[in-house]
Coordinates of C-alpha atoms in Angstrom, one line a residue:
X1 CA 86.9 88.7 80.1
X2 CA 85.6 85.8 77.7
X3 CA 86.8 87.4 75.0
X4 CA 90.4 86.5 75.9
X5 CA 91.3 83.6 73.9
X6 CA 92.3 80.3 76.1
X7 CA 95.5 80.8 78.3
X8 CA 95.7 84.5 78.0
X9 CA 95.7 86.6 81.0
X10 CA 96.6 90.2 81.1
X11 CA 97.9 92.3 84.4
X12 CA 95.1 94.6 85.2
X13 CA 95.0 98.7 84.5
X14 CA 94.8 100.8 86.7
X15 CA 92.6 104.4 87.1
X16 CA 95.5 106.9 86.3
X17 CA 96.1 109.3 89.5
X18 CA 94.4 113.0 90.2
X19 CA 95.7 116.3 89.3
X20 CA 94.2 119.8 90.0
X21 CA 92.9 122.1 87.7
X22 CA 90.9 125.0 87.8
X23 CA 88.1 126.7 85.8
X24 CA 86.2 129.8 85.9
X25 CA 82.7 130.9 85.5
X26 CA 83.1 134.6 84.5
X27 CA 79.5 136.4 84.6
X28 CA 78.0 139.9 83.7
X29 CA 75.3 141.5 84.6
X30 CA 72.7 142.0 81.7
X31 CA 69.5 142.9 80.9
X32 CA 66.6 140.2 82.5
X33 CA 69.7 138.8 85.0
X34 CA 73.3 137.5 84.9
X35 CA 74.9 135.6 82.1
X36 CA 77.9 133.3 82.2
X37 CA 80.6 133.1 79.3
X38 CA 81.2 129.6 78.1
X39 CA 83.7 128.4 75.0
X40 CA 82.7 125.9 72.2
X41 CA 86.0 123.7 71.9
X42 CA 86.8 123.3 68.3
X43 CA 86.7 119.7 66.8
X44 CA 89.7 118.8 66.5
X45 CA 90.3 118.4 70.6
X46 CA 90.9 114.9 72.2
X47 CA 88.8 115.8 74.9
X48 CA 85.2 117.3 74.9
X49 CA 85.4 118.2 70.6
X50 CA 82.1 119.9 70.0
X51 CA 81.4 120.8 73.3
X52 CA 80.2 124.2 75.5
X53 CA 82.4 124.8 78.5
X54 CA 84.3 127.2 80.8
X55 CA 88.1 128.3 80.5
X56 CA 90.1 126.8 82.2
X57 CA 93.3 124.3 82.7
X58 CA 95.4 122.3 84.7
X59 CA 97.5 123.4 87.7
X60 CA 101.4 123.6 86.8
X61 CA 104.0 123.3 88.6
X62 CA 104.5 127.1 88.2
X63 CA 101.2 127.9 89.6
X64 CA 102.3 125.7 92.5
X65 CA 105.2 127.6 93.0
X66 CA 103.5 130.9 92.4
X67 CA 101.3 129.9 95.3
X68 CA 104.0 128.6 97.4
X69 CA 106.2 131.6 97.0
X70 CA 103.6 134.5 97.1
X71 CA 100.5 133.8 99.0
X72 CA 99.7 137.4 100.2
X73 CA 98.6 137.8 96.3
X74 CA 95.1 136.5 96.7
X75 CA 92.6 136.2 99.3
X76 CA 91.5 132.5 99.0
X77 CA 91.4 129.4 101.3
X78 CA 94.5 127.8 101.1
X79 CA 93.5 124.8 99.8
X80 CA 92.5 126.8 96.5
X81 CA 95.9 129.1 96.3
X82 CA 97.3 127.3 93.1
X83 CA 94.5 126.3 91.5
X84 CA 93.1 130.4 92.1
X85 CA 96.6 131.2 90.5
X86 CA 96.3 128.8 87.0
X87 CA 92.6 130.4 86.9
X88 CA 94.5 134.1 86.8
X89 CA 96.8 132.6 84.5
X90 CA 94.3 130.5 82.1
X91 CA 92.2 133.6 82.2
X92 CA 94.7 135.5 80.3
X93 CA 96.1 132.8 77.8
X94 CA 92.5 131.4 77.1
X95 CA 89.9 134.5 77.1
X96 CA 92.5 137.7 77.2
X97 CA 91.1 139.0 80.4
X98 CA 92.8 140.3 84.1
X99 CA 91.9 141.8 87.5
X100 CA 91.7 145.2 86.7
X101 CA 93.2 146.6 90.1
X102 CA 89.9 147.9 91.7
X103 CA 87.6 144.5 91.6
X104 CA 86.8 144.4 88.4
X105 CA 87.9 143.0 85.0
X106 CA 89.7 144.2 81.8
X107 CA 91.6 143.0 78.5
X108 CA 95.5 142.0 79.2
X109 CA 97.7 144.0 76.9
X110 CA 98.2 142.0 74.4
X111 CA 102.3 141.8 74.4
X112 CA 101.9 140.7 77.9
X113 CA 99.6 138.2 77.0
X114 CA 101.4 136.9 73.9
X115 CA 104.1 136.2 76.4
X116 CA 102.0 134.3 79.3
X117 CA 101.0 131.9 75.5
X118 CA 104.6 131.0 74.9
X119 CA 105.9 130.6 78.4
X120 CA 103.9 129.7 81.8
X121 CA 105.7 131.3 84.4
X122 CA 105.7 134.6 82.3
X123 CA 102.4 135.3 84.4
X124 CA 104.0 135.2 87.5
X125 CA 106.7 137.1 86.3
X126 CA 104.5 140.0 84.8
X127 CA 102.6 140.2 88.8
X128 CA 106.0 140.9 89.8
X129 CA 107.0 143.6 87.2
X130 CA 103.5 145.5 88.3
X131 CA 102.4 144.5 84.7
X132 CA 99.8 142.7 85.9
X133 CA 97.7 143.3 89.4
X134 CA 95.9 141.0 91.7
X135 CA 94.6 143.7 93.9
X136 CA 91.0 143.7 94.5
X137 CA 90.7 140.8 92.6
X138 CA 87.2 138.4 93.7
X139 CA 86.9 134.3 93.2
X140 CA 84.8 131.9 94.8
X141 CA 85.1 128.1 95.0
X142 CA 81.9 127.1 94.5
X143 CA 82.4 123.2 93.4
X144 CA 85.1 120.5 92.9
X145 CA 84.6 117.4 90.6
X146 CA 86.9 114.4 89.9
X147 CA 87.1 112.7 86.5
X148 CA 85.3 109.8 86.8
X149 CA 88.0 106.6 87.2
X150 CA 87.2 105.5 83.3
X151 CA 89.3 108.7 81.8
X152 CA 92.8 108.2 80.2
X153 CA 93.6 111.4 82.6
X154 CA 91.6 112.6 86.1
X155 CA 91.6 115.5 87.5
X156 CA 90.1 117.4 90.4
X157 CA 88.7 120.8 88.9
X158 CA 88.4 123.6 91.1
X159 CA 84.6 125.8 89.3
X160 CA 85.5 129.3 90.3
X161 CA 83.1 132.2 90.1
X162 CA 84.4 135.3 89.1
X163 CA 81.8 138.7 88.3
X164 CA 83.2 140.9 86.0
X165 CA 80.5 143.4 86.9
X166 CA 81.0 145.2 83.0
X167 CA 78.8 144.0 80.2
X168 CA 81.3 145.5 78.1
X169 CA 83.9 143.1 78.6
X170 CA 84.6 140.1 76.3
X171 CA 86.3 137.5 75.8
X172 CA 89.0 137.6 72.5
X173 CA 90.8 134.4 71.0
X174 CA 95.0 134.0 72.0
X175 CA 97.5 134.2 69.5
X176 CA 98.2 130.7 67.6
X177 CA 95.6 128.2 68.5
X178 CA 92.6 128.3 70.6
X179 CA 90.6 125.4 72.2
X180 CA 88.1 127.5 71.1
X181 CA 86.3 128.5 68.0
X182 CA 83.3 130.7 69.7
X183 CA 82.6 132.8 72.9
X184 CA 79.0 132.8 73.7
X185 CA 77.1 134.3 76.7
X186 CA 74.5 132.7 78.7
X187 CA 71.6 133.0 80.9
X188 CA 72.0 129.4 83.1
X189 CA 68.7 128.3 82.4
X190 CA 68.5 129.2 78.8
X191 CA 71.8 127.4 78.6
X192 CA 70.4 124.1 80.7
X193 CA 67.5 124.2 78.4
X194 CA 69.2 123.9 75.5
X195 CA 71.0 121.2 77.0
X196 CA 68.1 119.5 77.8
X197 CA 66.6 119.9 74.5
X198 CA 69.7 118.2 72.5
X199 CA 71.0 121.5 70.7
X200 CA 73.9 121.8 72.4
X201 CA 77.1 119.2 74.1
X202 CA 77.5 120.3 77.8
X203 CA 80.1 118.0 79.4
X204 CA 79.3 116.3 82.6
X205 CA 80.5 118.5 85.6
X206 CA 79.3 121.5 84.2
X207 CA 75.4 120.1 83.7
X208 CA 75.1 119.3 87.3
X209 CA 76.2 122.7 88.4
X210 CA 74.6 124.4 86.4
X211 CA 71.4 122.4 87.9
X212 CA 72.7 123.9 91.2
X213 CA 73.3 126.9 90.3
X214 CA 69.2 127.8 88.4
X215 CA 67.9 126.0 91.7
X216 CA 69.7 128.0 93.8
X217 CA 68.8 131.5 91.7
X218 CA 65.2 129.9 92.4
X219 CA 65.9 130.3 96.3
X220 CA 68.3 132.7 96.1
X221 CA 67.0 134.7 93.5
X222 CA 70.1 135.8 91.3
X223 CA 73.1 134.5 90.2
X224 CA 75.3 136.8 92.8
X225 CA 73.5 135.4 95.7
X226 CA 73.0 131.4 94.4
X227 CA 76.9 131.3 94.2
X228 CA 77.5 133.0 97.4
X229 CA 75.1 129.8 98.6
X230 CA 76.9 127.4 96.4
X231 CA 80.8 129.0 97.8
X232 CA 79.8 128.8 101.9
X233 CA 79.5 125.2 101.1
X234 CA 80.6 123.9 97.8
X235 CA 79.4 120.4 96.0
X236 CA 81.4 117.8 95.9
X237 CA 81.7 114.3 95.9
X238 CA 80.6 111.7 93.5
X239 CA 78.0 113.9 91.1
X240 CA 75.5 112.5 88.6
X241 CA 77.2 111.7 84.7
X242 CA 75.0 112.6 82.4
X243 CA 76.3 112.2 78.9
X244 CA 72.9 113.4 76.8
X245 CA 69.6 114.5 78.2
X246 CA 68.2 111.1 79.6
X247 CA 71.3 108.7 79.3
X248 CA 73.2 108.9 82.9
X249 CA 76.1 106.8 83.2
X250 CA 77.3 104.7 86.1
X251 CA 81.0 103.5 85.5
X252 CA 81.1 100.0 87.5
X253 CA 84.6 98.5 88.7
X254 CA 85.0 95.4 86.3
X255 CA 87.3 92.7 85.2
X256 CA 87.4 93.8 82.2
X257 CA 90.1 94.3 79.4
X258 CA 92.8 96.9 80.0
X259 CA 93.7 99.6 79.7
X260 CA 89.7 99.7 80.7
X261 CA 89.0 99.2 84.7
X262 CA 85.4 99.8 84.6
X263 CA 82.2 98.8 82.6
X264 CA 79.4 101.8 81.5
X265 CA 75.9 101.4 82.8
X266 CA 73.4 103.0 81.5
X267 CA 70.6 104.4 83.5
X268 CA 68.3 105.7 80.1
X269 CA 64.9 108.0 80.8
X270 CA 64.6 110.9 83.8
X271 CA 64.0 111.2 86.9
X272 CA 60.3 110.6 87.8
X273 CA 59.8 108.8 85.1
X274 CA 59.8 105.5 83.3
X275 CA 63.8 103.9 83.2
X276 CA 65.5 101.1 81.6
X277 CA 68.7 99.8 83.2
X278 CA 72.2 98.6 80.7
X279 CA 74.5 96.3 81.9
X280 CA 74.4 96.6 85.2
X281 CA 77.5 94.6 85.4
X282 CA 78.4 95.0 89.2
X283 CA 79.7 91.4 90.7
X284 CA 81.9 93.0 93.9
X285 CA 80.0 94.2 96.9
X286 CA 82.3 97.1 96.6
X287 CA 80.6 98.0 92.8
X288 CA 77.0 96.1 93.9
X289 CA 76.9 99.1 96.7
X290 CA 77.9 101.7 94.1
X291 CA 75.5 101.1 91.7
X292 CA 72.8 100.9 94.5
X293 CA 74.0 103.7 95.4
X294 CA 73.3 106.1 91.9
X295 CA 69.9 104.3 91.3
X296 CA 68.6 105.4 94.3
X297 CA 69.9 108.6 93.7
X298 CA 68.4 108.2 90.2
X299 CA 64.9 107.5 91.6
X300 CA 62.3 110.5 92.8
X301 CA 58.5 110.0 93.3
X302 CA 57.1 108.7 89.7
X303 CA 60.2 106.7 88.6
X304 CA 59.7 103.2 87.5
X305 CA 62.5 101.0 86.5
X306 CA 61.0 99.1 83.3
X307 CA 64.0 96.3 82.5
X308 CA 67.8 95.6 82.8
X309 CA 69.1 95.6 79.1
X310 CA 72.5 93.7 78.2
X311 CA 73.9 94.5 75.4
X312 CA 75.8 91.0 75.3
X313 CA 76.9 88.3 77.0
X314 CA 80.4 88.7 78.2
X315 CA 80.7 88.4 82.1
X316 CA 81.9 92.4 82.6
X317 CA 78.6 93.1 81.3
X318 CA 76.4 91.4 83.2
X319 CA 76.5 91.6 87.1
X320 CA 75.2 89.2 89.7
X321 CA 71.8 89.2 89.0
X322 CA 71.1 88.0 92.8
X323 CA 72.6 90.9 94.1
X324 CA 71.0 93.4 91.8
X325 CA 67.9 92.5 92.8
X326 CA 68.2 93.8 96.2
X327 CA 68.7 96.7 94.9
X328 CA 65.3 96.9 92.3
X329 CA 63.2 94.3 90.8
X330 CA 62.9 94.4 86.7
X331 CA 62.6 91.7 83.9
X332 CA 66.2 91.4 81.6
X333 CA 65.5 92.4 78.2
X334 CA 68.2 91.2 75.8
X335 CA 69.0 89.3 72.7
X336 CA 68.2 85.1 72.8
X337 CA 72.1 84.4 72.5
X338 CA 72.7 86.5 75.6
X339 CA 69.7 85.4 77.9
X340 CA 70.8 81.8 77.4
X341 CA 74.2 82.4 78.4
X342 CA 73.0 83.9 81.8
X343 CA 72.1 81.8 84.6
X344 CA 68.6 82.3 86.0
X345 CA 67.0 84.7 83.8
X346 CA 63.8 84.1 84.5
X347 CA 61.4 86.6 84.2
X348 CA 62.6 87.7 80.7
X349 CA 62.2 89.3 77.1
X350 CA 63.9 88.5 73.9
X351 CA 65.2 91.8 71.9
X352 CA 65.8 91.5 68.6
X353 CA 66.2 93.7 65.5
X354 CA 63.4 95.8 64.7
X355 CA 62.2 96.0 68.2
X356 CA 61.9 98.8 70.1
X357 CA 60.7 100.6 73.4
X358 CA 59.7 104.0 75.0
X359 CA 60.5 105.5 77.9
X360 CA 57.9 108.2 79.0
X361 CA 58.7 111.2 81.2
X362 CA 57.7 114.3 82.9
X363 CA 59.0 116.3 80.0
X364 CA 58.3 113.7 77.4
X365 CA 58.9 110.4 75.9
X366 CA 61.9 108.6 74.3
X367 CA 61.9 105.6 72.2
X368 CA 65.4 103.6 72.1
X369 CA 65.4 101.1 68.7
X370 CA 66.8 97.9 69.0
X371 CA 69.5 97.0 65.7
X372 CA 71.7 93.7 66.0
X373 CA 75.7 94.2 65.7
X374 CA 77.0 90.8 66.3
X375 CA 80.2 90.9 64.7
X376 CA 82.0 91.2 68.5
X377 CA 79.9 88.3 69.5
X378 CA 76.6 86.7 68.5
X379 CA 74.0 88.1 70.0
X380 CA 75.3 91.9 70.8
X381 CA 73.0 94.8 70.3
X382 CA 72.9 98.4 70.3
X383 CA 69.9 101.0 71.4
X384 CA 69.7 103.9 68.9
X385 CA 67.7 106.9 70.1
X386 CA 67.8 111.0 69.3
X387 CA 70.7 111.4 72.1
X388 CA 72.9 108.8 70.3
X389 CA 73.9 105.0 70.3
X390 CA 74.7 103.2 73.4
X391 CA 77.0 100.8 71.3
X392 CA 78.4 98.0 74.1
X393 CA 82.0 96.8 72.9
X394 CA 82.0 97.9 69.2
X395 CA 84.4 100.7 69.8
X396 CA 85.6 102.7 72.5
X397 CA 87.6 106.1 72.5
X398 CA 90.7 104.4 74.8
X399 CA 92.1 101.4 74.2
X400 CA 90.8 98.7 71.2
X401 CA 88.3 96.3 70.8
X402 CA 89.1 92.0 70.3
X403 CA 86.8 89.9 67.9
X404 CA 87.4 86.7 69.3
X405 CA 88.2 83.9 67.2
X406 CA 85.9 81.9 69.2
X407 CA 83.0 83.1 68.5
X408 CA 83.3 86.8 67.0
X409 CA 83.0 87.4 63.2
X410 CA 85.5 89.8 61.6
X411 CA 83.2 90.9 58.5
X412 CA 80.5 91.1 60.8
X413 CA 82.1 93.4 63.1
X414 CA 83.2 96.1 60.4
X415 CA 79.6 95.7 58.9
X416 CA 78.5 96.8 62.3
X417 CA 80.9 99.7 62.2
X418 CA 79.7 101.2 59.2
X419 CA 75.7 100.8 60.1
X420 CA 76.3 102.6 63.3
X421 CA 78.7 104.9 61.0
X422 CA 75.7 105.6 58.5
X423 CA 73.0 105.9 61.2
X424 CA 74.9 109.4 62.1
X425 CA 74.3 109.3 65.7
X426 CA 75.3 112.4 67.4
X427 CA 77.4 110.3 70.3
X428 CA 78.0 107.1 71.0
X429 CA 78.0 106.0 75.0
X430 CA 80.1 102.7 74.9
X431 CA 80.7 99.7 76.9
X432 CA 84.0 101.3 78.5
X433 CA 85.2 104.7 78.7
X434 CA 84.0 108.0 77.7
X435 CA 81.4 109.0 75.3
X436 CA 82.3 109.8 71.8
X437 CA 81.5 113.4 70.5
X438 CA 82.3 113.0 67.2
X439 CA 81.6 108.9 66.3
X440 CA 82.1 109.4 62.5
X441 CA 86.0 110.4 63.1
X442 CA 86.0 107.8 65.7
X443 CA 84.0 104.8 63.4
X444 CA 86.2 106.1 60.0
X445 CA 89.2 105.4 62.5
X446 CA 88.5 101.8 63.7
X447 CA 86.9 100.7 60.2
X448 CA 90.2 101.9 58.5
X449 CA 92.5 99.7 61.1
X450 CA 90.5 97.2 60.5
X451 CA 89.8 96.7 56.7
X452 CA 93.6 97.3 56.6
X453 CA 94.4 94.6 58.9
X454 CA 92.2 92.1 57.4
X455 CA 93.9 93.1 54.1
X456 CA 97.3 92.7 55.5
X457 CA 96.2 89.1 56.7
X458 CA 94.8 88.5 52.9
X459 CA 98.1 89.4 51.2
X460 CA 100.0 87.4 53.8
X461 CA 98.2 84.3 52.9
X462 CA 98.5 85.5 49.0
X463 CA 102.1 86.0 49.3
X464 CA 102.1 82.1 50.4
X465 CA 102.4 82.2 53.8
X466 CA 100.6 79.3 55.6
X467 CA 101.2 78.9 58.9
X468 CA 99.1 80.8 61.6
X469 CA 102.0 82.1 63.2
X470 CA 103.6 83.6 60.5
X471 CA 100.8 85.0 59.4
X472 CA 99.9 86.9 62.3
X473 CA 103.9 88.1 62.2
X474 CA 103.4 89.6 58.9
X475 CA 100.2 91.0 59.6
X476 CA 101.1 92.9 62.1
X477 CA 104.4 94.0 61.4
X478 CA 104.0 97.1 61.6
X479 CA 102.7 96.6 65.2
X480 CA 105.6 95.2 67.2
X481 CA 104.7 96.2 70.3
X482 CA 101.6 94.0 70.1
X483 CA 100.7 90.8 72.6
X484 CA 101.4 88.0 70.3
X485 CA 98.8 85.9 71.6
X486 CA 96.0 88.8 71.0
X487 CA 97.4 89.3 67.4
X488 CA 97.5 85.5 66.8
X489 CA 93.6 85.3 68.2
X490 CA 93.1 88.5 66.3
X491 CA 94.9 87.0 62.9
X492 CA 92.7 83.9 63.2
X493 CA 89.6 86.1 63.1
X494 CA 91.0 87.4 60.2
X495 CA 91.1 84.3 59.0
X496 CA 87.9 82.5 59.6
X497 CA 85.9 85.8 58.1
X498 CA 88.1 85.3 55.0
X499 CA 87.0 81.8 54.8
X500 CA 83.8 82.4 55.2
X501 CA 83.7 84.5 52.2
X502 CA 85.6 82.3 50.2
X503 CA 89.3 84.0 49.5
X504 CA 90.6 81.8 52.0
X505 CA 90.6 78.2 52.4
X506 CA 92.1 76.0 55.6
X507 CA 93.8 72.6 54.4
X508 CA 97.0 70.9 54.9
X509 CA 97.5 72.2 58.4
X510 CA 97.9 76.2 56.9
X511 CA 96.1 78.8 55.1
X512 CA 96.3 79.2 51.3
X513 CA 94.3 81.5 48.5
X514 CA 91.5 80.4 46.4

């Protein structure tokens, strides 16, 4: 944690605790075989914006009791009862649709449904009135995922399958607001194609499946008969994260900056074919077995790792090199101001602006360009390709980035912001945290804090303020809650960059407008 200026230490974060949800798979028969019903989340959502997925929602306490209270209703496992209940539930508030009695599916009347909107334990409620029936109703469990640890909530979603049987039943938006904007139905491997081809946002959990789901169709030979497969023993476990076609990422415990806990590696190209490595930043043998752990389940006959990439030189970026290389063998690729702050990189390559490199695979090639962003500290790059921008510490979706006073530059960094801005990258995969759907919202975000706070400093001094101290209180004023030994560093950033540029000079022990 370098970045800390001298005598700082902060308590460490930790990964929030698990909660249950549930979603569903809803398929139809159709001509040419089964399709499966997936949402597109509008774009104003904290979580997934843009992307395809399956309805679905967390497990509440009145599901719990639901379950609790009435478990003759359904004919699950136990260990699914309330999750099986919120997917009854989210089916009618999300997509409108209910058991219809005799093992199929129908449209909920919509007063009934109107109701389950406003208030939860309406659904239960309406089971017991006869309004709505559970009889005959069919679900199978056929995988659970857990959030990976780097989310600002985790949860332990229970995939249900559920055939409705009629291709004349659809989906139709709730009253009020909707996570989503469209409905769409799917063939799995058309849909995992278009995955794979960049037209569409799939989030993580549901790309792996549906990988199990079209290689079981290819034993099985439909989508009835794969999930039967998939439901007599269900995945689960730690699963591949892919965030884009070709960019797999590996969260590795760190000591790193709260409220992050982990560092993002990067493993970029496909299986079977050529791969590059970024910031393999695994130090603990707890995180040096992990990481051996996904690039071995990374690797398949034809893979080749080409080079470990850092992105820059603080220590929760780059692991112990000696330990790594037990686990593969590659020359570092990374800036000169990063290679000469790590110890023994020997068999090495300098990146620099301009540069770039291709990864060729059994569906293709990928070329990653180098561009330098060394505002957060000198030497920091970024890798631009079609999929998006893995950025390193410019900006994250949870939490805030430092530009240390040491050796960060203020106007650097938000001239970094707005290059990777301009560059319209689809997403961004950062140092920490999750990917960023929508990186112009997030960029415009963090480039308006910023110019604002370096403004704030500038009328401080203007307003003849001198002293560091007071400075930083009246910049951040409006911040109260802050660490006042991050908004001091922070302020002296500020500071120095305003220098530089000349509207702010350092004499008599204080700070004063030119």
């Amino acid at each position: 944690m370098s970045e800390l200026p001298e005598g700082v230490s902060l308590p460490p974060a930790r990964a929030p605790k698990t909660r249950p949800s549930a979603s569903v798979m809803l398929s139809r028969e159709s001509k040419g075989g089964h399709e499966i019903l997936l949402g597109h989340r509008v774009s104003e959502l904290p979580s997934f914006p843009d992307f395809w997925a399956f309805p679905g929602g967390g497990v509440s306490k009145v599901d719990m009791e639901a379950s609790e209270d009435h478990p003759g209703w359904l004919d699950v496992d136990e260990e699914y009862g309330a999750a099986s209940f919120a997917l009854l539930r989210e089916m009618v508030e999300e997509v409108g649709l209910t058991p219809d009695g005799s093992g199929g599916i129908m449209s909920i009347e919509e007063s009934i449904r109107e109701e389950v909107c406003r208030d939860k334990g309406a659904w239960r409620k309406n089971v017991e009135l006869g309004n709505i029936t559970t009889e005959g109703f069919h679900c199978e469990m056929i995988t659970d995922r857990t959030t990976p640890p780097f989310a600002p909530m985790r949860f332990q979603n229970f995939f249900f399958h559920v055939p409705t049987g009629d291709p004349g039943v659809n989906p139709t938006f709730p009253p009020g607001r909707s996570e989503f904007d469209e409905f769409r139905w799917w063939k799995p491997g058309e849909l995992l194609s278009a995955w794979e081809g960049n037209q569409l946002r799939i989030p993580p959990p549901i790309v792996t499946l549906l990988r199990d789901i079209v290689d079981r169709i290819g034993v099985d030979g439909d989508l009835q008969s794969a999930c039967d497969s998939l439901a007599a023993e269900p995945p689960s476990g730690d699963h591949r994260l892919e965030f884009a076609p070709g960019v797999e990422v590996v969260p590795l415990e760190t000591e790193t900056l709260p409220p992050s806990t982990h560092t993002n590696c990067y493993i970029l190209g496909e299986p079977g074919g050529e791969m590059v490595i970024v910031d393999p930043a695994a130090r603990s043998g707890r995180s040096l077995e992990y990481l051996g752990a996904k690039i071995s389940g990374a690797l398949s006959p034809g893979s080749r790792i080409v080079a470990s990439v850092f992105t820059h030189m603080h220590p929760d970026h780059i692991g112990d090199l000696s330990g790594i290389s037990e686990i593969y063998q590659a020359p570092i690729w990374a800036s000169e101001e990063t290679l000469e702050a790590i110890p023994g990189a020997v068999d090495s390559s300098v990146l620099k602006e301009g540069d770039s490199f291709t990864l060729n695979g059994p569906s293709g090639s990928t070329t990653w360009d180098v561009i330098e962003t060394p505002g957060h500290c000198p030497g920091h790059i970024c890798l631009v390709g079609d999929a998006g921008i893995v950025s390193g510490d410019n900006c994250v979706v949870v939490g805030t980035i430092l530009v240390p006073s040491s050796n960060g530059d203020m106007d650097s960094y938000i001239a970094g912001l707005r290059r990777i801005r301009d560059l319209g990258p689809p997403m961004l995969f950062p140092g920490h945290g999750p990917a960023s759907p929508n990186p112009r919202r997030l960029l415009d975000r963090y480039i308006e804090h910023r110019s604002a706070r370096h403004e704030r400093v500038l009328d401080a001094v203007s307003s003849g303020i001198t002293s560091l101290d007071d400075i930083a209180r009246s910049a951040y004023e409006d911040t109260p809650d802050a660490n006042p030994l991050l908004s001091r560093d922070q302020t002296l950033s500020h500071l120095r960059s305003l220098a530089s540029s000349g509207k702010v000079e350092e004499r008599d022990n204080g700070y004063h407008p030119v």
